[in-house]
Coordinates of C-alpha atoms in Angstrom, one line a residue:
X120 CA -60.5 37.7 26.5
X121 CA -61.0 35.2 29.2
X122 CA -60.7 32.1 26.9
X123 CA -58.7 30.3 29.1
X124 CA -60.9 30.9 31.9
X125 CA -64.0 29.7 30.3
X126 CA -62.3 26.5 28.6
X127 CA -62.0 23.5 30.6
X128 CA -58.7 22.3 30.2
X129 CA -60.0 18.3 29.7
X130 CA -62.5 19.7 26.8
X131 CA -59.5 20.8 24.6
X132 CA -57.5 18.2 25.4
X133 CA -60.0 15.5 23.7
X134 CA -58.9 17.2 20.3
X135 CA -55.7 15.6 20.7
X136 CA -53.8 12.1 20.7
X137 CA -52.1 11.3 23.5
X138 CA -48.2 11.7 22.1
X139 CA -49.5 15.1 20.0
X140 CA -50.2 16.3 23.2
X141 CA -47.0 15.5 25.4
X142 CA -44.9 16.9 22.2
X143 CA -47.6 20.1 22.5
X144 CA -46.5 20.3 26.3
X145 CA -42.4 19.6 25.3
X146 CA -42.8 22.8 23.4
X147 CA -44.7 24.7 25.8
X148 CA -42.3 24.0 28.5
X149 CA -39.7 24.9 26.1
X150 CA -40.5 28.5 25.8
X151 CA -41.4 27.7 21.9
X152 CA -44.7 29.7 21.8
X153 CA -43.3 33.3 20.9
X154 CA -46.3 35.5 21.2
X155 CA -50.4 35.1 22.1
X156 CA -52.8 37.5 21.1
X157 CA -55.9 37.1 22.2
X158 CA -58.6 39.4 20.3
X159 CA -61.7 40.3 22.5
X160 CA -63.5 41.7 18.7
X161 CA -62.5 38.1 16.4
X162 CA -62.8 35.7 19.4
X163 CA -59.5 34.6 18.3
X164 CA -56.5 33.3 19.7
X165 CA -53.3 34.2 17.5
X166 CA -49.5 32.6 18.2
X167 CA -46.2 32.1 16.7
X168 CA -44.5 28.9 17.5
X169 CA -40.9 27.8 16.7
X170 CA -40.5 24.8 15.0
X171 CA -38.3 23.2 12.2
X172 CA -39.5 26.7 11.4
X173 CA -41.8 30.2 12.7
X174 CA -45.2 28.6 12.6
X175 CA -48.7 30.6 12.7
X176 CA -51.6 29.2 14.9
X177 CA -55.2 30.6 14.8
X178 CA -57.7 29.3 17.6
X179 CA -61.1 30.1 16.9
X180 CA -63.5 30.5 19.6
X181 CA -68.0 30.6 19.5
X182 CA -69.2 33.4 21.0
X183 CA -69.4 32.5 24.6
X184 CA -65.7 31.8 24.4
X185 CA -66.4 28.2 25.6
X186 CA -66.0 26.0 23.0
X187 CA -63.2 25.7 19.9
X188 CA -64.9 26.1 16.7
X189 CA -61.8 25.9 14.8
X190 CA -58.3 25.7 15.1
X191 CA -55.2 25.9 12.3
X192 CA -51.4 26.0 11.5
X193 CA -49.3 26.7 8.8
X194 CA -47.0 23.4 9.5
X195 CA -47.1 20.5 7.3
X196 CA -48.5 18.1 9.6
X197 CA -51.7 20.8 9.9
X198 CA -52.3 20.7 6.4
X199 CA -55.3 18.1 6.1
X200 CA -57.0 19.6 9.5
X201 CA -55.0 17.6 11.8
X202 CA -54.6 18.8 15.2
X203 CA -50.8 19.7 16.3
X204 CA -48.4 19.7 18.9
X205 CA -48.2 23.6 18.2
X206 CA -51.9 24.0 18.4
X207 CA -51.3 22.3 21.8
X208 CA -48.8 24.6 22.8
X209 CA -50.8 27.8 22.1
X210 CA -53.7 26.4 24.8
X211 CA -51.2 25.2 27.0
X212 CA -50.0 28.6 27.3
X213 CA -53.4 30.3 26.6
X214 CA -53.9 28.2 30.6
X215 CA -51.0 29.2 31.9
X216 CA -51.3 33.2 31.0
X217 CA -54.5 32.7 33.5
X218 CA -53.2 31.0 36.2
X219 CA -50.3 34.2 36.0
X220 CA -53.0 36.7 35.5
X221 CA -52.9 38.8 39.2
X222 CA -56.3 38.6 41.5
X223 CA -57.4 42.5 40.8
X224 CA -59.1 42.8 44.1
X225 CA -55.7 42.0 46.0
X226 CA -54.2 45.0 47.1
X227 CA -50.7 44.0 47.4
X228 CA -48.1 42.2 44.9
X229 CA -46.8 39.0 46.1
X230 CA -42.8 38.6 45.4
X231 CA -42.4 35.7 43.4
X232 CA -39.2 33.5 44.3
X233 CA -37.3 32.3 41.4
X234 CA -36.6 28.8 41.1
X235 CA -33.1 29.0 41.5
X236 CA -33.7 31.1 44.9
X237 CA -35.7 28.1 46.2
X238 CA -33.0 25.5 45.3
X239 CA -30.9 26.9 47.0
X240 CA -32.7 27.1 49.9
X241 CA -33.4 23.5 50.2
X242 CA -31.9 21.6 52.8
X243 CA -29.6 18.7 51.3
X244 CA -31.6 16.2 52.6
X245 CA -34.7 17.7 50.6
X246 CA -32.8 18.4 47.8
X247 CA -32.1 14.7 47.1
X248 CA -35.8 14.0 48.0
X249 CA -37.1 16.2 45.9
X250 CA -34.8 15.1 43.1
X251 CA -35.8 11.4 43.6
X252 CA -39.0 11.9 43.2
X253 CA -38.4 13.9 39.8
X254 CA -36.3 11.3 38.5
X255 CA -38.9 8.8 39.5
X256 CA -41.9 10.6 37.0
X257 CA -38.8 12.3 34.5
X258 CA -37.1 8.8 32.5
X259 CA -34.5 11.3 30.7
X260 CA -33.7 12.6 34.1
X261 CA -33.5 10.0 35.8
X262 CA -31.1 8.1 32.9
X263 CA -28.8 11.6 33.1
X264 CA -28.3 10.3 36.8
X265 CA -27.5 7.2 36.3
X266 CA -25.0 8.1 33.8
X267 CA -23.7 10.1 36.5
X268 CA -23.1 6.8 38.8
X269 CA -19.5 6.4 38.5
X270 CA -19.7 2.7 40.1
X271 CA -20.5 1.1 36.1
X272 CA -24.1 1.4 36.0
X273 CA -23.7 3.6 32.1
X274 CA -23.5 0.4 30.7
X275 CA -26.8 -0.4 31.8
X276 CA -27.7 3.1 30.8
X277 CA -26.6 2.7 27.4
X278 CA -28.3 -0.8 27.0
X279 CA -31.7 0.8 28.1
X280 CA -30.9 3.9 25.3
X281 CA -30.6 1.3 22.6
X282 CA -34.0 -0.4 23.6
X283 CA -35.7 3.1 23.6
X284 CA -33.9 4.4 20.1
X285 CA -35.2 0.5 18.6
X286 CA -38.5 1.3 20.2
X287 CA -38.6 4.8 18.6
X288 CA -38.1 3.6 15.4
X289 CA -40.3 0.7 14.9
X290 CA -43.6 2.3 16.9
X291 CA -42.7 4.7 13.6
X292 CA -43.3 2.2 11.2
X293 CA -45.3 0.6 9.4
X294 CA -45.9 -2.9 9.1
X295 CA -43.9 -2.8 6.1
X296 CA -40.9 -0.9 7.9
X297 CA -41.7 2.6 6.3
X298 CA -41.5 5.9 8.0
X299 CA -44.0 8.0 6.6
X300 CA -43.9 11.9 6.2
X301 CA -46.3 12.2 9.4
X302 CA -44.0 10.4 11.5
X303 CA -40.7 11.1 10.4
X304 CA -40.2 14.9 11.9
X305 CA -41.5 13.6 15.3
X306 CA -39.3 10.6 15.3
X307 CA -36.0 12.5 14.2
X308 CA -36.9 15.2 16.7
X309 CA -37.4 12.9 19.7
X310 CA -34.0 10.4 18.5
X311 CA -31.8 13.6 18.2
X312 CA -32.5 14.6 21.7
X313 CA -32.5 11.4 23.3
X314 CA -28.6 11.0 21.5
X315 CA -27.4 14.3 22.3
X316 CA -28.8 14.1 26.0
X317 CA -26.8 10.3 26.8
X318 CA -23.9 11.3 24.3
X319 CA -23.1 14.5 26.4
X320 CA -23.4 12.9 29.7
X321 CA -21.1 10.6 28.0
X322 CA -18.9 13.1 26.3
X323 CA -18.6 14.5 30.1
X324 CA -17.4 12.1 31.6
X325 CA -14.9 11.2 28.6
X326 CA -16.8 7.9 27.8
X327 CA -15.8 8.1 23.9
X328 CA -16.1 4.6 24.1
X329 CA -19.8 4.3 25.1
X330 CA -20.8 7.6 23.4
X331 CA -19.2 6.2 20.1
X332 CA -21.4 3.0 20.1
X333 CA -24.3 4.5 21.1
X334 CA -24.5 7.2 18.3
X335 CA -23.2 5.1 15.5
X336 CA -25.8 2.6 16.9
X337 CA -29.0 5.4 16.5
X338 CA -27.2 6.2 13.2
X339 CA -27.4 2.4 11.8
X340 CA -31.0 1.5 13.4
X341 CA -32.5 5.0 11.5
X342 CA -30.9 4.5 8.3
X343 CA -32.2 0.6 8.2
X344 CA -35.4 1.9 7.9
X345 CA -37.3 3.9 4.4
X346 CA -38.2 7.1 5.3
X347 CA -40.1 9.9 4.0
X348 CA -37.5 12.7 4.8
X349 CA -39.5 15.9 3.4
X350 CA -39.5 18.1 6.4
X351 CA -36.0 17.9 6.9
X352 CA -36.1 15.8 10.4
X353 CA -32.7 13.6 9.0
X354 CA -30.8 16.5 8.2
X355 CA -31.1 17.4 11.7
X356 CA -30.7 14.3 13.6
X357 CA -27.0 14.1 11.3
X358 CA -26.1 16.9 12.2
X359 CA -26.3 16.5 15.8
X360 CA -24.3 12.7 15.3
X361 CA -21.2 14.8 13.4
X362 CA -20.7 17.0 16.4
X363 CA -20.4 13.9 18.3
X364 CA -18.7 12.7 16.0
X365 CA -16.4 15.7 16.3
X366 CA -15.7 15.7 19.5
X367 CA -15.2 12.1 19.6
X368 CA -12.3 12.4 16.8
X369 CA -10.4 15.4 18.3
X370 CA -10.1 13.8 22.4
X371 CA -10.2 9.9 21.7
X372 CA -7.1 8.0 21.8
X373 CA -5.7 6.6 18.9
X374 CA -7.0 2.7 19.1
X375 CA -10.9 4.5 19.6
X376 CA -10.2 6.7 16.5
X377 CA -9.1 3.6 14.5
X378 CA -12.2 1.8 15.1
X379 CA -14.6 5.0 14.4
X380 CA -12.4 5.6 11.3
X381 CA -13.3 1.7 10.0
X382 CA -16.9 2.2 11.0
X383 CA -17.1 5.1 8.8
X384 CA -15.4 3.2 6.1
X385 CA -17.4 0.2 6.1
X386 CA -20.5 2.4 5.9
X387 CA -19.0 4.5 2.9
X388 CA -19.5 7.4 4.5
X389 CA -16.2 8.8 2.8
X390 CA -17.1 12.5 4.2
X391 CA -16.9 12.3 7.8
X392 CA -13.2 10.1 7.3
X393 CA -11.7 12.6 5.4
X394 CA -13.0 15.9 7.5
X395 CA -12.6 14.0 11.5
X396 CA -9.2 12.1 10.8
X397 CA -6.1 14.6 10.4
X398 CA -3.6 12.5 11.3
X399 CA -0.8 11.1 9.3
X400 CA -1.9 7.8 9.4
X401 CA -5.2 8.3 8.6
X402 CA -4.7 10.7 6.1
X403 CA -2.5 8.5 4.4
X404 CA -5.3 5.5 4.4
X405 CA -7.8 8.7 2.5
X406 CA -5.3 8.8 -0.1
X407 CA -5.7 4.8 -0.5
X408 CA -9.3 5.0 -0.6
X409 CA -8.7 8.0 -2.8
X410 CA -6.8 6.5 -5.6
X411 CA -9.0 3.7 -5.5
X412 CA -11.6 5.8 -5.9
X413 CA -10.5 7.6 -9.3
X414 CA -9.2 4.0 -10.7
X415 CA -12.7 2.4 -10.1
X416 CA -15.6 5.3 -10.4
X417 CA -17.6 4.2 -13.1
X418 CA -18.8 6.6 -16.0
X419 CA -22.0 7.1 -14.9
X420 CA -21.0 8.2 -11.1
X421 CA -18.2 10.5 -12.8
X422 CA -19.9 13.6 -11.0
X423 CA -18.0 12.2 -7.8
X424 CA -14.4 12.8 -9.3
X425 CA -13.9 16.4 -8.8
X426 CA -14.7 15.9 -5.1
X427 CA -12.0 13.3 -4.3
X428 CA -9.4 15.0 -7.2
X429 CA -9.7 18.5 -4.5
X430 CA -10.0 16.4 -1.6
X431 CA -6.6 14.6 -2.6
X432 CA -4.7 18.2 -3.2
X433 CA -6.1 19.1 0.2
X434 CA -4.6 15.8 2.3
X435 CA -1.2 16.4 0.0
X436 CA -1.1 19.7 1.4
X437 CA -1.6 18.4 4.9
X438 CA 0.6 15.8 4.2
X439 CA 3.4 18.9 3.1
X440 CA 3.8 17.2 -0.6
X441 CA 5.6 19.5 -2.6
X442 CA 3.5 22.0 -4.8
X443 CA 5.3 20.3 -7.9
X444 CA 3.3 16.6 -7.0
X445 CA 0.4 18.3 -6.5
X446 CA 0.3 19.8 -9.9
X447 CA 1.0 16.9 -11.3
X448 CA -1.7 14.8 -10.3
X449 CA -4.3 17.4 -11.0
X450 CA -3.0 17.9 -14.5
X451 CA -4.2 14.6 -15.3
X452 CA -7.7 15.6 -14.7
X453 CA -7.7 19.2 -16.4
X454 CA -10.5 18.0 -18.6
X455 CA -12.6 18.5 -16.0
X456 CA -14.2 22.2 -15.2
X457 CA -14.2 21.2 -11.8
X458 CA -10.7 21.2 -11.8
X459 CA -9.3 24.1 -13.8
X460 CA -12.0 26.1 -11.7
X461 CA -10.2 25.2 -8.7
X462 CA -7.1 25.9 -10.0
X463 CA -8.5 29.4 -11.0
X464 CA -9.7 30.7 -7.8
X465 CA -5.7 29.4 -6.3
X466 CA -4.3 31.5 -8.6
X467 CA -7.1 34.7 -8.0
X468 CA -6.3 34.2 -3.8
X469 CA -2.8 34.3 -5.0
X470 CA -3.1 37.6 -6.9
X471 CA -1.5 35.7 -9.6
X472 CA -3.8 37.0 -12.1
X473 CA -1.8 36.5 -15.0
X474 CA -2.1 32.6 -14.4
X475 CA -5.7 33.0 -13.5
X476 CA -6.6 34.9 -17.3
X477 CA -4.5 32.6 -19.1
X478 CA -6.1 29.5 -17.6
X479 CA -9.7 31.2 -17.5
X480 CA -9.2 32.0 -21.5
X481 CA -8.4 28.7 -22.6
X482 CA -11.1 26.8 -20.2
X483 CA -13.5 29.1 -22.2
X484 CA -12.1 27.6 -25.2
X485 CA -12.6 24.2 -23.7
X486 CA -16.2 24.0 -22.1
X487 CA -19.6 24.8 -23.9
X488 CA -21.6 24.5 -21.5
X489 CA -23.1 28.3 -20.9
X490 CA -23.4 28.0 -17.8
X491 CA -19.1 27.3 -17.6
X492 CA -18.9 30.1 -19.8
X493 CA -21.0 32.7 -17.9
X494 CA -18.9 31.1 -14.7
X495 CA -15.8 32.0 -16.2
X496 CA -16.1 35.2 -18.3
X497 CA -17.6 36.3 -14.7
X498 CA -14.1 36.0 -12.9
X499 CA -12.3 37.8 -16.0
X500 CA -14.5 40.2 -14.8
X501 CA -13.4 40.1 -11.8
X502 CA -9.7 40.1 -12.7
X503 CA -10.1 42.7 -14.8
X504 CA -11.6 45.2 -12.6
X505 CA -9.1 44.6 -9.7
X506 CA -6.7 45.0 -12.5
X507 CA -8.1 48.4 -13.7
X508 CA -7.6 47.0 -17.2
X509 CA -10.7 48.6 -18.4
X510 CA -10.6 47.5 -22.2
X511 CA -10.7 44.0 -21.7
X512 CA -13.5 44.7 -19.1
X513 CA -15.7 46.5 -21.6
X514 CA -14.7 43.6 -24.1
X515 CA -15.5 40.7 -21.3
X516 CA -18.6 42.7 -20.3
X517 CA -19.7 42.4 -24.4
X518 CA -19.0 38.8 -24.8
X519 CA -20.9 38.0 -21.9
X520 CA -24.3 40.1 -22.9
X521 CA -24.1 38.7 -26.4
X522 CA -23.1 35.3 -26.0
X523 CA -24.4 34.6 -22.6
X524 CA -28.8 34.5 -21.6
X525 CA -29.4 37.5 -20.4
X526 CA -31.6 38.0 -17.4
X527 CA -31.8 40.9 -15.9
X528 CA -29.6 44.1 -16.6
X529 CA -26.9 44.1 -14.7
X530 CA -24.3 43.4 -17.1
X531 CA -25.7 45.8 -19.9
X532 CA -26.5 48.8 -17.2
X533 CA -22.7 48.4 -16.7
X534 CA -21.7 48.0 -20.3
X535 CA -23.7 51.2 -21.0
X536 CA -22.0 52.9 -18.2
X537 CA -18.6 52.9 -19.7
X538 CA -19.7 53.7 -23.6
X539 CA -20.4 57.2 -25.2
X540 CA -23.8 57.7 -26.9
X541 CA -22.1 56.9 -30.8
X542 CA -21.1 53.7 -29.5
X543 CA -23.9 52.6 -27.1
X544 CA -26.6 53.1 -30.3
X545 CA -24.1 50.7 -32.1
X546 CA -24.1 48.5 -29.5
X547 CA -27.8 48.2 -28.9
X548 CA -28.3 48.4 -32.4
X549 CA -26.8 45.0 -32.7
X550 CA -28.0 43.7 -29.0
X551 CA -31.7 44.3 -29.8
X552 CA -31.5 41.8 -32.6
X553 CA -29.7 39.4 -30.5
X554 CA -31.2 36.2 -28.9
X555 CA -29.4 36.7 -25.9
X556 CA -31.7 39.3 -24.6
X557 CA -34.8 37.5 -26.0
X558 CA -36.1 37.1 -22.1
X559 CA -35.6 41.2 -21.7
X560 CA -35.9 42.1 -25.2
X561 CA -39.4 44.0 -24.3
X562 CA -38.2 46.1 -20.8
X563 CA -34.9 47.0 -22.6
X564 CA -36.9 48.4 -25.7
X565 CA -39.1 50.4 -23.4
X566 CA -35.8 51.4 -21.0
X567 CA -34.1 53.0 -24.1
X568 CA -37.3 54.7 -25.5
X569 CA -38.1 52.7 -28.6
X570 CA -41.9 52.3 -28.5
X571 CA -42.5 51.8 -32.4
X572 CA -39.7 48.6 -31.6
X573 CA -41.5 48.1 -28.4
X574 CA -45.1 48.1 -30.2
X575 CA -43.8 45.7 -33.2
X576 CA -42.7 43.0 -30.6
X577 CA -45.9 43.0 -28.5
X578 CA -47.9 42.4 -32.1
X579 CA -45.9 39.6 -33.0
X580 CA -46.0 38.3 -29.3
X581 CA -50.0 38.6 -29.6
X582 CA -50.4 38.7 -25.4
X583 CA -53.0 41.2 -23.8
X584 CA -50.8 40.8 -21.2
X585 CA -47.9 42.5 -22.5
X586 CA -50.0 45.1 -23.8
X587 CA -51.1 45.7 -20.1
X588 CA -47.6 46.0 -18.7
X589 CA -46.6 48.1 -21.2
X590 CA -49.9 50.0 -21.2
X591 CA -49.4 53.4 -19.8
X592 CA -45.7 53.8 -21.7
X593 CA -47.1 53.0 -25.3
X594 CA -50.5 55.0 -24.6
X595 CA -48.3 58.0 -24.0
X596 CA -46.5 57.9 -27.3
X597 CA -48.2 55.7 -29.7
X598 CA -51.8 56.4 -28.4
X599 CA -53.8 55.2 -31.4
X600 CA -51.6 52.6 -33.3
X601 CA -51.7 51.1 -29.5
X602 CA -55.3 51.1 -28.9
X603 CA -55.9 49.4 -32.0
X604 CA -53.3 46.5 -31.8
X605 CA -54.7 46.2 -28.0
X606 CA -58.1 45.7 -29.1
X607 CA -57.6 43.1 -31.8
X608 CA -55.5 40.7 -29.0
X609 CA -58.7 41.3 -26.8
X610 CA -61.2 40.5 -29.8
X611 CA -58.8 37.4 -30.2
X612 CA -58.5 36.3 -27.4
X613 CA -62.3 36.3 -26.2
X614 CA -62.5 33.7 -28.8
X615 CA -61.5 30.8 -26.8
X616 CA -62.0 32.1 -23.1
X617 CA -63.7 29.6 -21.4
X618 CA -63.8 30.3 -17.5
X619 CA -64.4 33.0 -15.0
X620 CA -61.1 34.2 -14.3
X621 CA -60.3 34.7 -18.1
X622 CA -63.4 36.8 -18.8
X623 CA -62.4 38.8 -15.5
X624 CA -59.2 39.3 -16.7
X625 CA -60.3 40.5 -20.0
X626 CA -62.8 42.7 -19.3
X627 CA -60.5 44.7 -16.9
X628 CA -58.0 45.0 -20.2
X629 CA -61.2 46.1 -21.7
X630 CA -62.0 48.9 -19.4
X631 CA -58.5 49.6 -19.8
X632 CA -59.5 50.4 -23.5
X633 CA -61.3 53.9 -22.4
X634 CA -58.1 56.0 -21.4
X635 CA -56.9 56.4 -25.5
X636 CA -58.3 58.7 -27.4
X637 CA -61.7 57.4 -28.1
X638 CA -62.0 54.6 -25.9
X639 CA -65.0 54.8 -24.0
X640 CA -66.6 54.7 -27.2
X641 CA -64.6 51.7 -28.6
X642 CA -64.4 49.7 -25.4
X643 CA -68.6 49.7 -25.1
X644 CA -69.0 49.0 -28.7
X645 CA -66.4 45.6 -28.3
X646 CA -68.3 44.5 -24.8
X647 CA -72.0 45.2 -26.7
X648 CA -70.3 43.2 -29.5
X649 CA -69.3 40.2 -27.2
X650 CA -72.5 40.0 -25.8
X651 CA -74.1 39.8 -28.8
X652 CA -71.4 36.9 -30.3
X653 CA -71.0 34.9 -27.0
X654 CA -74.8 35.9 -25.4
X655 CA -74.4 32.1 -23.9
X656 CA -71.7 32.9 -21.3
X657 CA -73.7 34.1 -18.5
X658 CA -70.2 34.3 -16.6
X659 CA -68.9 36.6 -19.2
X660 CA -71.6 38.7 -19.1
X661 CA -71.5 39.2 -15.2
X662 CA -67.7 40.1 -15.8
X663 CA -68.7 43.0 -18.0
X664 CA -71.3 44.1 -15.9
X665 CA -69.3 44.1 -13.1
X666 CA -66.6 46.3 -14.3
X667 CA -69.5 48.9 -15.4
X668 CA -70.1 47.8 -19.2
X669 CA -74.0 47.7 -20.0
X670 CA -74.4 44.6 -21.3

């Protein structure tokens, strides 16, 4: 296809704004479009582009190839036909793939230099020319080299990055300071990399100092604004400050760590003091905040306590309390499931699983929540079968199917696996009438072959779509008594059908009708009775027609 050739660059450029198009560019240069097919037969132009995600772009050319007739993209900002930066990628590439494409009548290959190989042969003189001038149309760039300038000019650097992050922010915004979900992915994108390129200039050079200001600076400005965080843009833009963050904690001296420590603190972000800080002094000041924590957590932010009880055996461990003081201020708190679960898994890494079943059996006695339970009978499980105690497994295994939701049938395939026949029947005997399987009840009636069962639940359940899924294993066995029970949830269900897709689906269950014995005979007789009761729905009609009744 020679789309690119016969598109003018300015035309598809008009289709977007001015930033959407720079970000398109960004991602170009980045080497974010992954593939570009162009098919000759569709007229179509077909990329992936990384993203937050893999994103799909279709171009859509008229016949001539001249002129977009459509373009679209799976991304979020695509969805109500806007033009985006990854649709700008794809024809940014789509025009360089033809400026690389080789002159066929040329008889000879030119060597390409790479542009490492051209650097290097540079003279200094037009090195430093050559860079000037890139730093004077590149502002990143040319704020990377003056971060460089060892002669105090980062301060100025770091003054400018604060105007530009402020700038960021409240172009953003609306009038009334909200970030909406349009702008927010952009705006985290393009504040993440400005940090991370200044901070690691920074972090370079060893300027914690600076670095620290400006990130917790970027950090402050974002979070004094409402935002719409659905894509996900926030998450990222944290991320990126905690492995400053990081590196600030583990090479600052002690005086720099103090003051990031307080900043933390006064902006109650309790997470990043307890995980950056390990030493003694600070971990002491976590169990302060700690303590203070448990005495003042009101009841309806309880959900927070288990966090800062584990967090507080963790430091106490750092701190090299004895084991005894560290049971002792978690038994005050064993009323919690948080807690005794903690305590479980200790004792499981430990191999002590004699303290792990004896705490597990009385938690079960403790919580009722089923969601505990299922949590706990699943490490019995667990102990048991890395104990090879294989009666107490079979009895765990039973508790859990019969006392615990069941799902799926991974527990009961297991159970089964372990029982002779005499004792399986009595245990399905009783499992079968048990409310724990009420979500499987139907598969496990038709795994273990009993149809009449099987058949009795789908009447009383009075869906044509269970008597589709279970179809071709009741029409096997149970071929009339099936037909019949089939056709009165039909003959009910027509009734109150009231759209297209409902008669569809019912007259394909119809036609399903002619494989029993019979059928053909049956299934006409129902559709010519339909059409006679309901001769009004026209769509009805056209259903039956369409699946070959002669209506």
């Amino acid at each position: 296809m020679n789309s690119g050739e016969r598109m003018k660059k300015a035309e598809w450029e008009n289709y977007f704004a001015p930033q959407i198009l720079k970000r398109g560019f960004d991602y170009y240069r980045s080497g974010c479009v992954l593939s570009l097919d162009e098919d000759d037969t569709e007229n179509c132009i077909e990329a992936v582009v990384s993203g937050t995600e893999d994103y799909f772009v279709n171009i859509y050319l008229d016949k001539s190839q001249k002129n977009i007739v459509e373009m679209d993209c799976d991304c979020p900002y695509a969805e109500d036909g806007s033009h985006c930066k990854h649709m700008a990628a794809v024809l940014y590439a789509v025009d360089d793939n033809l400026r690389n494409v080789p002159d066929k009548t040329s008889n000879c290959t030119k060597q390409v230099k790479s542009i490492e190989e051209i650097i290097e042969s540079l003279t200094e003189n037009k090195a430093k020319e050559l860079l000037l001038f890139a730093a004077e149309n590149d502002k990143k760039l040319a704020k990377k080299i003056m971060l460089n300038d060892t002669e105090g000019n980062s301060e100025d650097c770091i003054s400018d990055a604060k105007r530009e992050i402020r700038l960021l922010i409240c172009n953003s915004a609306d009038r009334y300071g909200y970030i909406d979900y349009y702008d927010a992915y952009d705006l985290t994108n393009d504040l993440t990399d400005l940090v991370s390129d200044v901070a690691d200039t920074l972090l370079e050079q060893e300027d914690y100092t600076n670095a620290l200001e400006l990130v917790c600076y970027a950090y402050e400005e974002l979070n004094s604004f409402e935002m719409d965080d659905s894509d996900g843009g926030l998450s990222m833009f944290e991320s990126t400050c905690n492995d400053i963050w990081k590196e600030i904690a583990e090479n600052a001296d002690t005086d720099l760590k103090r003051k990031a420590y307080n900043w933390f603190f006064n902006h109650h972000m309790h997470n990043q003091m307890f995980e950056l800080f390990n030493d003694c002094e600070f971990l002491e000041k976590d169990l302060e905040i700690i303590d203070y924590e448990l005495e003042n957590t009101p009841e309806s932010r309880s959900y927070y306590l288990p966090y800062y009880i584990q967090t507080k055996c963790g430091i106490m461990r750092q701190l090299e309390y004895p084991q005894s003081a560290i049971d002792s201020f978690r038994n005050k708190y064993r009323h919690l499931h948080e807690i005794r679960w903690q305590e479980a898994k200790e004792y499981i890494d430990n191999r002590q699983y004699d303290k792990a079943e004896k705490l597990i059996l009385q938690s079960k006695t403790i919580d009722k929540n089923t969601g505990y339970l299922e949590n706990w009978s699943d490490l019995l499980l667990g102990i048991y079968r890395e104990t090879n105690q294989t009666n107490k497994y079979k009895q765990e295994l039973e508790y859990m199917i019969f006392n615990i939701n069941q799902f799926n049938f991974t527990y009961i395939t297991e159970l089964k696996s372990l029982t002779d026949k005499q004792e399986w029947n009595d245990i399905l005997n009783k499992l079968i009438h048990s409310k724990s399987v009420d979500y499987i009840k139907s598969d496990l009636l038709c795994r273990e072959g009993l149809y009449h069962e099987l058949l009795n639940l789908l009447i009383a359940k009075g869906s044509s779509n269970y008597f589709s899924k279970y179809d071709d294993f009741l029409r096997k066995r149970l071929p009339i008594e099936t037909r019949d029970e089939f056709l009165k949830v039909l003959n009910i269900e027509i009734q109150s059908a009231n759209s297209r897709n409902k008669y569809a689906d019912l007259a394909h269950k119809l036609c399903r009708i002619k494989k029993y014995p019979d059928g053909a005979a049956l299934a006409n007789n129902t559709a010519q009775d339909w059409a006679e009761k309901y001769k009004r729905r026209s769509a009805m009609l056209q259903e039956l027609r369409y699946v070959g009744f002669d209506v």
